[in-house]
Tab-separated table of C-alpha atoms and ligand atoms in Angstrom:
chain	number	residue	atom	x	y	z
F	1	UNK	CA	124.943	96.689	85.484
F	2	UNK	CA	123.962	98.121	82.133
F	3	UNK	CA	123.121	94.683	80.775
F	4	UNK	CA	120.614	94.143	83.583
F	5	UNK	CA	118.742	97.259	82.539
F	6	UNK	CA	117.699	95.548	79.325
F	7	UNK	CA	115.327	97.848	77.489
F	8	UNK	CA	116.811	101.072	78.758
F	9	UNK	CA	114.817	103.678	76.844
F	10	UNK	CA	111.528	102.029	77.882
F	11	UNK	CA	112.644	101.746	81.497
F	12	UNK	CA	113.805	105.358	81.437
F	13	UNK	CA	110.393	106.385	80.179
F	14	UNK	CA	108.623	104.440	82.934
F	15	UNK	CA	110.899	105.903	85.611
F	16	UNK	CA	110.482	109.441	84.311
F	17	UNK	CA	106.742	109.114	85.010
F	18	UNK	CA	107.618	109.009	88.720
F	19	UNK	CA	108.716	112.629	88.653
F	20	UNK	CA	111.797	111.885	90.726
F	21	UNK	CA	110.106	109.775	93.433
F	22	UNK	CA	112.791	107.532	94.903
F	23	UNK	CA	110.533	105.292	97.016
F	24	UNK	CA	107.752	104.333	94.614
F	25	UNK	CA	105.166	101.715	95.442
F	26	UNK	CA	105.510	98.625	93.240
F	27	UNK	CA	102.325	96.905	92.139
F	28	UNK	CA	101.681	93.565	90.468
F	29	UNK	CA	98.540	93.163	88.415
F	30	UNK	CA	96.648	94.270	85.398
F	31	UNK	CA	94.222	96.854	84.141
F	32	UNK	CA	91.880	96.518	81.181
F	33	UNK	CA	89.697	99.180	79.616
F	34	UNK	CA	86.657	97.911	77.715
F	35	UNK	CA	84.386	99.827	75.438
F	36	UNK	CA	80.767	99.897	76.580
F	37	UNK	CA	77.912	99.943	74.120
F	38	UNK	CA	75.861	102.831	75.525
F	39	UNK	CA	72.615	101.550	73.972
F	40	UNK	CA	72.737	97.918	75.050
F	41	UNK	CA	75.060	98.317	78.020
F	42	UNK	CA	77.139	95.394	76.778
F	43	UNK	CA	80.861	95.126	77.246
F	44	UNK	CA	82.611	95.611	73.937
F	45	UNK	CA	86.142	95.377	72.634
F	46	UNK	CA	89.269	95.949	74.713
F	47	UNK	CA	90.567	99.490	74.308
F	48	UNK	CA	93.639	99.209	76.467
F	49	UNK	CA	95.363	96.482	78.384
F	50	UNK	CA	98.203	96.835	80.808
F	51	UNK	CA	99.947	93.933	82.511
F	52	UNK	CA	102.650	94.713	85.049
F	53	UNK	CA	104.824	91.823	83.888
F	54	UNK	CA	105.216	93.488	80.508
F	55	UNK	CA	106.416	96.760	82.001
F	56	UNK	CA	110.152	97.542	81.816
F	57	UNK	CA	110.526	97.556	85.618
F	58	UNK	CA	108.472	94.356	85.927
F	59	UNK	CA	105.945	96.193	88.117
F	60	UNK	CA	103.676	99.156	87.889
F	61	UNK	CA	105.427	101.974	89.768
F	62	UNK	CA	103.339	104.565	91.596
F	63	UNK	CA	104.630	107.654	93.374
F	64	UNK	CA	104.888	107.284	97.176
F	65	UNK	CA	103.299	110.755	97.682
F	66	UNK	CA	105.116	111.154	100.998
F	67	UNK	CA	104.849	114.660	102.387
F	68	UNK	CA	108.132	114.587	104.271
F	69	UNK	CA	111.209	116.020	102.632
F	70	UNK	CA	113.387	113.625	104.658
F	71	UNK	CA	111.557	110.610	103.183
F	72	UNK	CA	111.076	111.541	99.521
F	73	UNK	CA	112.359	114.935	98.359
F	74	UNK	CA	110.522	114.751	95.014
F	75	UNK	CA	107.103	113.890	96.432
F	76	UNK	CA	107.541	116.426	99.246
F	77	UNK	CA	108.286	119.028	96.588
F	78	UNK	CA	105.060	118.097	94.786
F	79	UNK	CA	103.183	118.416	98.065
F	80	UNK	CA	104.797	121.807	98.690
F	81	UNK	CA	103.780	123.056	95.227
F	82	UNK	CA	100.238	121.776	95.701
F	83	UNK	CA	99.978	123.462	99.075
F	84	UNK	CA	101.291	126.684	97.542
F	85	UNK	CA	98.611	126.483	94.840
F	86	UNK	CA	95.913	125.755	97.406
F	87	UNK	CA	96.863	128.653	99.672
F	88	UNK	CA	97.353	131.004	96.729
F	89	UNK	CA	93.936	130.128	95.295
F	90	UNK	CA	92.387	131.124	98.625
F	91	UNK	CA	94.240	134.440	98.608
F	92	UNK	CA	94.238	135.543	94.963
F	93	UNK	CA	91.608	133.328	93.393
F	94	UNK	CA	92.135	130.658	90.752
F	95	UNK	CA	91.517	126.897	90.458
F	96	UNK	CA	87.784	127.465	90.833
F	97	UNK	CA	88.005	130.185	93.513
F	98	UNK	CA	86.887	133.667	92.320
F	99	UNK	CA	89.503	136.434	92.069
F	100	UNK	CA	87.468	138.692	94.324
F	101	UNK	CA	88.667	136.801	97.434
F	102	UNK	CA	91.718	139.068	97.117
F	103	UNK	CA	89.547	141.963	98.302
F	104	UNK	CA	88.093	140.124	101.328
F	105	UNK	CA	89.513	140.808	104.799
F	106	UNK	CA	92.182	138.216	105.541
F	107	UNK	CA	95.012	137.825	108.007
F	108	UNK	CA	97.962	135.555	108.622
F	109	UNK	CA	98.046	134.415	112.251
F	110	UNK	CA	100.538	132.384	114.270
F	111	UNK	CA	99.368	130.483	117.346
F	112	UNK	CA	102.006	129.290	119.782
F	113	UNK	CA	102.172	126.858	122.685
F	114	UNK	CA	102.606	128.140	126.250
F	115	UNK	CA	105.901	127.826	128.101
F	116	UNK	CA	106.876	124.486	129.644
F	117	UNK	CA	110.043	125.886	131.200
F	118	UNK	CA	112.874	128.211	130.133
F	119	UNK	CA	114.813	127.266	126.984
F	120	UNK	CA	118.047	128.469	125.381
F	121	UNK	CA	117.264	131.326	123.019
F	122	UNK	CA	118.580	134.354	121.146
F	123	UNK	CA	116.970	137.453	122.674
F	124	UNK	CA	116.246	140.048	119.976
F	125	UNK	CA	117.661	142.753	122.235
F	126	UNK	CA	121.186	141.460	121.625
F	127	UNK	CA	121.541	140.401	125.250
F	128	UNK	CA	122.921	136.915	125.929
F	129	UNK	CA	120.762	133.863	126.637
F	130	UNK	CA	119.871	133.250	130.262
F	131	UNK	CA	122.703	130.709	130.365
F	132	UNK	CA	125.165	133.575	129.738
F	133	UNK	CA	126.163	132.571	126.194
F	134	UNK	CA	125.421	134.226	122.877
F	135	UNK	CA	124.061	131.344	120.764
F	136	UNK	CA	124.483	131.563	117.017
F	137	UNK	CA	121.585	130.666	114.720
F	138	UNK	CA	122.869	127.144	114.057
F	139	UNK	CA	123.492	126.274	117.705
F	140	UNK	CA	121.783	122.909	118.349
F	141	UNK	CA	121.131	123.820	121.995
F	142	UNK	CA	118.647	126.523	120.891
F	143	UNK	CA	115.146	125.637	122.011
F	144	UNK	CA	116.337	122.986	124.435
F	145	UNK	CA	115.575	123.414	128.165
F	146	UNK	CA	117.954	125.338	130.406
F	147	UNK	CA	117.319	122.754	133.128
F	148	UNK	CA	115.929	119.550	131.584
F	149	UNK	CA	115.138	118.061	134.996
F	150	UNK	CA	112.578	120.755	135.776
F	151	UNK	CA	111.224	121.137	132.212
F	152	UNK	CA	107.554	120.119	132.103
F	153	UNK	CA	107.845	117.264	129.584
F	154	UNK	CA	104.488	115.791	130.599
F	155	UNK	CA	102.604	119.010	129.809
F	156	UNK	CA	104.688	119.584	126.645
F	157	UNK	CA	103.726	116.182	125.187
F	158	UNK	CA	100.105	116.422	126.327
F	159	UNK	CA	99.822	119.912	124.837
F	160	UNK	CA	100.875	118.558	121.438
F	161	UNK	CA	98.344	115.741	121.847
F	162	UNK	CA	95.556	118.278	122.491
F	163	UNK	CA	96.648	120.945	120.000
F	164	UNK	CA	94.173	119.763	117.334
F	165	UNK	CA	91.260	119.909	119.807
F	166	UNK	CA	92.384	123.346	120.955
F	167	UNK	CA	92.407	124.576	117.352
F	168	UNK	CA	88.882	123.260	116.794
F	169	UNK	CA	87.722	125.028	119.949
F	170	UNK	CA	89.327	128.234	118.678
F	171	UNK	CA	87.466	128.041	115.335
F	172	UNK	CA	84.127	127.659	117.157
F	173	UNK	CA	84.889	130.631	119.410
F	174	UNK	CA	86.085	132.687	116.460
F	175	UNK	CA	82.703	132.435	114.744
F	176	UNK	CA	81.069	133.387	118.040
F	177	UNK	CA	83.350	136.420	118.500
F	178	UNK	CA	82.808	137.590	114.907
F	179	UNK	CA	79.034	137.331	115.365
F	180	UNK	CA	79.185	139.239	118.646
F	181	UNK	CA	81.117	142.135	117.035
F	182	UNK	CA	78.654	142.277	114.145
F	183	UNK	CA	75.733	142.425	116.567
F	184	UNK	CA	74.372	139.097	115.316
F	185	UNK	CA	73.538	135.738	116.816
F	186	UNK	CA	75.697	132.856	115.589
F	187	UNK	CA	72.766	131.476	113.644
F	188	UNK	CA	72.160	134.855	111.960
F	189	UNK	CA	75.867	135.172	111.138
F	190	UNK	CA	75.571	132.361	108.579
F	191	UNK	CA	73.210	134.516	106.538
F	192	UNK	CA	75.746	137.371	106.362
F	193	UNK	CA	79.279	136.049	106.506
F	194	UNK	CA	81.467	132.998	106.625
F	195	UNK	CA	84.876	132.449	108.196
F	196	UNK	CA	87.312	130.391	106.085
F	197	UNK	CA	90.780	129.280	107.026
F	198	UNK	CA	93.743	127.182	105.962
F	199	UNK	CA	96.373	126.192	108.484
F	200	UNK	CA	99.636	124.304	108.818
F	201	UNK	CA	101.274	122.862	111.890
F	202	UNK	CA	104.941	123.477	112.505
F	203	UNK	CA	107.285	122.338	115.248
F	204	UNK	CA	109.278	124.867	117.165
F	205	UNK	CA	112.821	123.896	118.123
F	206	UNK	CA	111.567	123.038	121.624
F	207	UNK	CA	109.290	120.396	120.077
F	208	UNK	CA	105.990	122.187	120.663
F	209	UNK	CA	103.578	122.347	117.765
F	210	UNK	CA	102.406	125.749	116.665
F	211	UNK	CA	99.994	126.752	113.932
F	212	UNK	CA	100.149	129.218	111.075
F	213	UNK	CA	96.818	130.067	109.513
F	214	UNK	CA	95.262	132.191	106.823
F	215	UNK	CA	91.860	133.353	108.080
F	216	UNK	CA	89.441	135.072	105.716
F	217	UNK	CA	86.007	136.672	106.044
F	218	UNK	CA	83.649	136.019	103.125
F	219	UNK	CA	80.016	136.630	102.316
F	220	UNK	CA	77.342	134.020	103.219
F	221	UNK	CA	78.282	131.627	100.376
F	222	UNK	CA	82.013	131.724	100.848
F	223	UNK	CA	84.532	133.187	98.413
F	224	UNK	CA	81.876	133.739	95.721
F	225	UNK	CA	80.036	136.350	97.753
F	226	UNK	CA	81.146	139.755	98.975
F	227	UNK	CA	81.556	140.148	102.738
F	228	UNK	CA	79.187	142.596	104.492
F	229	UNK	CA	80.415	146.188	105.111
F	230	UNK	CA	81.135	145.541	108.800
F	231	UNK	CA	83.622	142.778	107.918
F	232	UNK	CA	87.009	144.459	108.285
F	233	UNK	CA	90.540	143.273	108.996
F	234	UNK	CA	90.324	145.115	112.335
F	235	UNK	CA	87.148	143.280	113.375
F	236	UNK	CA	88.634	139.943	112.313
F	237	UNK	CA	91.879	140.610	114.205
F	238	UNK	CA	90.008	141.629	117.335
F	239	UNK	CA	87.779	138.535	117.161
F	240	UNK	CA	90.806	136.253	116.703
F	241	UNK	CA	92.476	137.724	119.784
F	242	UNK	CA	89.347	137.234	121.884
F	243	UNK	CA	88.830	133.664	120.616
F	244	UNK	CA	92.448	132.684	121.323
F	245	UNK	CA	92.213	134.031	124.861
F	246	UNK	CA	88.984	132.118	125.500
F	247	UNK	CA	90.016	128.808	123.885
F	248	UNK	CA	90.716	126.143	126.495
F	249	UNK	CA	90.585	122.359	126.472
F	250	UNK	CA	90.397	120.247	129.620
F	251	UNK	CA	93.021	117.546	129.743
F	252	UNK	CA	93.503	114.360	131.739
F	253	UNK	CA	94.280	114.029	135.400
F	254	UNK	CA	97.739	112.498	135.879
F	255	UNK	CA	98.500	111.547	139.468
F	256	UNK	CA	97.306	114.598	141.403
F	257	UNK	CA	97.581	117.038	138.575
F	258	UNK	CA	94.686	118.111	136.324
F	259	UNK	CA	95.863	119.352	132.964
F	260	UNK	CA	94.173	122.084	130.924
F	261	UNK	CA	95.450	123.468	127.657
F	262	UNK	CA	95.480	126.963	126.202
F	263	UNK	CA	97.509	128.721	123.530
F	264	UNK	CA	100.611	130.664	124.509
F	265	UNK	CA	100.434	134.418	124.977
F	266	UNK	CA	102.523	135.073	121.866
F	267	UNK	CA	99.910	135.568	119.201
F	268	UNK	CA	100.846	137.251	115.948
F	269	UNK	CA	98.060	138.465	113.632
F	270	UNK	CA	98.980	140.357	110.483
F	271	UNK	CA	96.838	141.624	107.608
F	272	UNK	CA	97.607	140.141	104.190
F	273	UNK	CA	97.766	142.523	101.263
F	274	UNK	CA	97.608	141.708	97.564
F	275	UNK	CA	101.010	141.698	95.883
F	276	UNK	CA	99.730	144.567	93.711
F	277	UNK	CA	99.608	146.785	96.796
F	278	UNK	CA	102.901	145.651	98.215
F	279	UNK	CA	104.274	148.535	100.263
F	280	UNK	CA	107.543	147.641	101.964
F	281	UNK	CA	106.622	146.085	105.302
F	282	UNK	CA	103.337	144.523	104.405
F	283	UNK	CA	102.887	140.821	104.210
F	284	UNK	CA	101.977	139.797	100.674
F	285	UNK	CA	99.802	136.892	99.613
F	286	UNK	CA	102.745	135.323	97.749
F	287	UNK	CA	104.948	135.434	100.821
F	288	UNK	CA	102.238	133.834	102.960
F	289	UNK	CA	101.606	131.030	100.458
F	290	UNK	CA	105.325	130.281	100.144
F	291	UNK	CA	105.717	130.264	103.922
F	292	UNK	CA	102.813	127.900	104.545
F	293	UNK	CA	103.865	125.600	101.703
F	294	UNK	CA	107.397	125.363	103.072
F	295	UNK	CA	106.219	124.282	106.509
F	296	UNK	CA	103.734	121.772	105.110
F	297	UNK	CA	106.618	119.458	104.154
F	298	UNK	CA	108.438	119.626	107.464
F	299	UNK	CA	107.848	117.166	110.260
F	300	UNK	CA	109.192	117.285	113.783
F	301	UNK	CA	112.446	115.756	112.521
F	302	UNK	CA	113.387	118.920	110.653
F	303	UNK	CA	113.316	121.453	113.459
F	304	UNK	CA	113.373	119.407	116.648
F	305	UNK	CA	115.608	116.649	115.334
F	306	UNK	CA	113.400	113.695	116.192
F	307	UNK	CA	112.448	110.642	114.099
F	308	UNK	CA	110.531	110.664	110.836
F	309	UNK	CA	108.798	107.320	111.434
F	310	UNK	CA	106.997	105.561	114.301
F	311	UNK	CA	108.807	103.620	116.988
F	312	UNK	CA	107.852	99.972	117.428
F	313	UNK	CA	109.744	99.427	120.677
F	314	UNK	CA	111.168	101.882	123.153
F	315	UNK	CA	114.507	100.045	122.830
F	316	UNK	CA	114.836	101.432	119.293
F	317	UNK	CA	115.329	104.838	120.835
F	318	UNK	CA	118.768	103.802	122.109
F	319	UNK	CA	119.949	103.092	118.549
F	320	UNK	CA	119.103	106.421	116.975
F	321	UNK	CA	121.121	109.592	116.964
F	322	UNK	CA	118.787	112.347	118.165
F	323	UNK	CA	119.047	115.146	120.705
F	324	UNK	CA	118.553	114.459	124.419
F	325	UNK	CA	115.584	116.821	124.355
F	326	UNK	CA	113.847	114.898	121.542
F	327	UNK	CA	114.670	111.643	123.334
F	328	UNK	CA	112.997	112.882	126.538
F	329	UNK	CA	109.926	114.074	124.634
F	330	UNK	CA	109.588	110.679	122.928
F	331	UNK	CA	110.217	108.758	126.149
F	332	UNK	CA	107.572	110.840	127.951
F	333	UNK	CA	105.038	110.166	125.183
F	334	UNK	CA	105.867	106.454	125.303
F	335	UNK	CA	105.465	106.290	129.092
F	336	UNK	CA	102.169	108.212	129.062
F	337	UNK	CA	101.077	105.970	126.179
F	338	UNK	CA	100.893	103.019	128.601
F	339	UNK	CA	98.009	104.633	130.517
F	340	UNK	CA	94.579	103.248	129.716
F	341	UNK	CA	92.846	106.559	130.382
F	342	UNK	CA	94.989	108.152	127.643
F	343	UNK	CA	94.420	105.393	125.060
F	344	UNK	CA	92.460	107.817	122.861
F	345	UNK	CA	95.550	109.983	122.417
F	346	UNK	CA	97.502	107.042	120.867
F	347	UNK	CA	100.692	108.442	122.334
F	348	UNK	CA	102.872	105.455	121.442
F	349	UNK	CA	101.886	105.501	117.785
F	350	UNK	CA	102.623	109.240	117.703
F	351	UNK	CA	105.635	109.322	120.043
F	352	UNK	CA	107.947	110.123	117.101
F	353	UNK	CA	105.734	113.173	116.426
F	354	UNK	CA	106.117	114.170	120.094
F	355	UNK	CA	102.452	113.461	120.747
F	356	UNK	CA	100.882	115.478	117.928
F	357	UNK	CA	98.601	113.327	115.764
F	358	UNK	CA	96.775	116.063	113.889
F	359	UNK	CA	96.863	116.823	110.223
F	360	UNK	CA	99.698	118.931	108.976
F	361	UNK	CA	97.591	121.112	106.822
F	362	UNK	CA	93.857	121.545	107.070
F	363	UNK	CA	91.412	123.998	105.631
F	364	UNK	CA	87.750	124.768	105.897
F	365	UNK	CA	85.625	123.514	103.025
F	366	UNK	CA	85.146	126.859	101.335
F	367	UNK	CA	88.722	128.127	101.544
F	368	UNK	CA	89.807	127.042	98.038
F	369	UNK	CA	90.465	123.971	95.918
F	370	UNK	CA	91.583	120.713	97.554
F	371	UNK	CA	94.824	118.797	97.292
F	372	UNK	CA	92.814	115.914	95.819
F	373	UNK	CA	91.563	118.104	92.981
F	374	UNK	CA	95.109	119.206	92.240
F	375	UNK	CA	96.332	115.592	92.224
F	376	UNK	CA	93.596	114.541	89.816
F	377	UNK	CA	94.511	117.407	87.521
F	378	UNK	CA	98.135	116.316	87.582
F	379	UNK	CA	97.314	112.641	86.996
F	380	UNK	CA	95.224	113.600	83.971
F	381	UNK	CA	98.075	115.684	82.697
F	382	UNK	CA	100.593	112.896	83.166
F	383	UNK	CA	98.303	110.377	81.501
F	384	UNK	CA	98.252	112.599	78.468
F	385	UNK	CA	102.037	112.938	78.470
F	386	UNK	CA	103.375	109.478	79.102
F	387	UNK	CA	102.703	105.836	78.449
F	388	UNK	CA	102.066	103.504	80.131
F	389	UNK	CA	99.143	105.036	82.008
F	390	UNK	CA	99.205	105.631	85.745
F	391	UNK	CA	97.158	103.492	88.094
F	392	UNK	CA	94.170	105.755	88.539
F	393	UNK	CA	90.951	103.785	87.999
F	394	UNK	CA	88.783	105.705	85.632
F	395	UNK	CA	85.171	104.895	84.986
F	396	UNK	CA	83.393	106.987	82.454
F	397	UNK	CA	80.072	106.394	80.817
F	398	UNK	CA	81.583	104.721	77.794
F	399	UNK	CA	84.427	102.722	79.260
F	400	UNK	CA	84.631	100.044	81.892
F	401	UNK	CA	87.908	99.675	83.713
F	402	UNK	CA	88.698	96.354	85.307
F	403	UNK	CA	91.839	96.330	87.350
F	404	UNK	CA	93.465	94.307	90.041
F	405	UNK	CA	96.672	95.318	91.756
F	406	UNK	CA	98.592	93.789	94.633
F	407	UNK	CA	101.375	95.381	96.621
F	408	UNK	CA	104.766	94.065	95.548
F	409	UNK	CA	107.112	96.253	97.548
F	410	UNK	CA	108.576	99.740	97.628
F	411	UNK	CA	111.620	101.480	96.238
F	412	UNK	CA	113.850	101.074	93.227
F	413	UNK	CA	116.501	98.473	92.422
F	414	UNK	CA	120.106	99.723	92.355
F	415	UNK	CA	120.072	99.816	88.562
F	416	UNK	CA	116.718	101.603	88.428
F	417	UNK	CA	117.860	104.125	91.021
F	418	UNK	CA	121.000	104.768	88.993
F	419	UNK	CA	119.018	105.290	85.811
F	420	UNK	CA	116.384	107.428	87.568
F	421	UNK	CA	119.097	109.684	89.001
F	422	UNK	CA	120.497	110.265	85.514
F	423	UNK	CA	117.134	111.466	84.196
F	424	UNK	CA	116.109	115.080	84.074
F	425	UNK	CA	113.384	115.821	86.639
F	426	UNK	CA	109.946	115.571	85.096
F	427	UNK	CA	108.471	118.969	84.293
F	428	UNK	CA	105.952	120.235	86.842
F	429	UNK	CA	102.460	121.279	85.927
F	430	UNK	CA	102.759	124.555	87.795
F	431	UNK	CA	105.354	127.256	87.970
F	432	UNK	CA	105.781	129.445	91.022
F	433	UNK	CA	108.735	131.056	92.709
F	434	UNK	CA	110.678	128.767	95.033
F	435	UNK	CA	111.529	130.548	98.235
B	501	ZN	ZN1	107.982	109.627	96.489
B	502	ZN	ZN1	121.565	129.402	126.415
């Protein structure tokens, strides 16, 4: 095996640029950087040339950037760190967001789905579950229906499919409720304050999506401007509660039943304090950022035990080892996915996600930096650290980059995987506590 590795130090260097990604994308092609004469505009000498056939692995290898920890632990970890940075910037400032956002009213809110039937649980009172047993924390029956035959699978799947629309409705109502409490029209509100948020979706054990969100009140130009005196945590909390109660999305009519979707009654809204003022019980900005970042890398497969990739045929479901509850959720999504009137919900493509097709983490434009900005910063950093360069086309005023790449596959060969595993993980660009 060692002989097949050939130029081991060079290959090791190329693999270390992947930062531990085990499912990289392999590309065939070339990239040439030319100097440009800024006066004449003519193409000058070649500054850099990269041909994939000359690379130790025989291809250019690019990180898969998969968010899911079950697919690529290293890339999911990068995503988690980026999300942490993004949420933190919105809470404490940094990465282009001013530090004063730490003084703006902000809360951490959790939005749940309604009930679709009783499930096995662990009552906090210490009483047994309704089935008579005391379930321990690891019990796989937790979150599964007490009586699967009467559980409302149709509504459960359709709720997930409408959760994104319900969230959007909530954000519209929230602005309206904030304006109302400030004695302003919605149009006038824009001149005084702005509502920013960042949210992640998480699956509960029962397979229903719920949302965790940081919601912040800023001045008229976002984080750069101080919020008006009336903008308090109490006003924001009150407005959130009113907006959640009012948010409702009409769903499809299935047979004789007309669906409509609302959030569950369990709404948790808590003020976020700066770590500097951390008094015992209070939720700190660091804790919130770590919590959101952790859930950003989890799909339905982590908590509900479903699949981490789409189904192509329903028959595939028989081959996989998943819980009966997940199987019924997926089967329901697949069956509903055959209906023409529900084509817009793309329930077959998203059956493995139990109907939810929304983004895992979203934020309003002014919340903080973007994941894209963080990725660019990291790519620049890596370019400075390692050769050969990564495949990020870069056009500046003085260089012309000509490149052509074609997809040549994914993953590592056995020998490459062995060598990659023996390498130290590449150093990260950020340091923050792992929780
Ligand atoms: Zn990866
Ligand atoms: Zn039970």
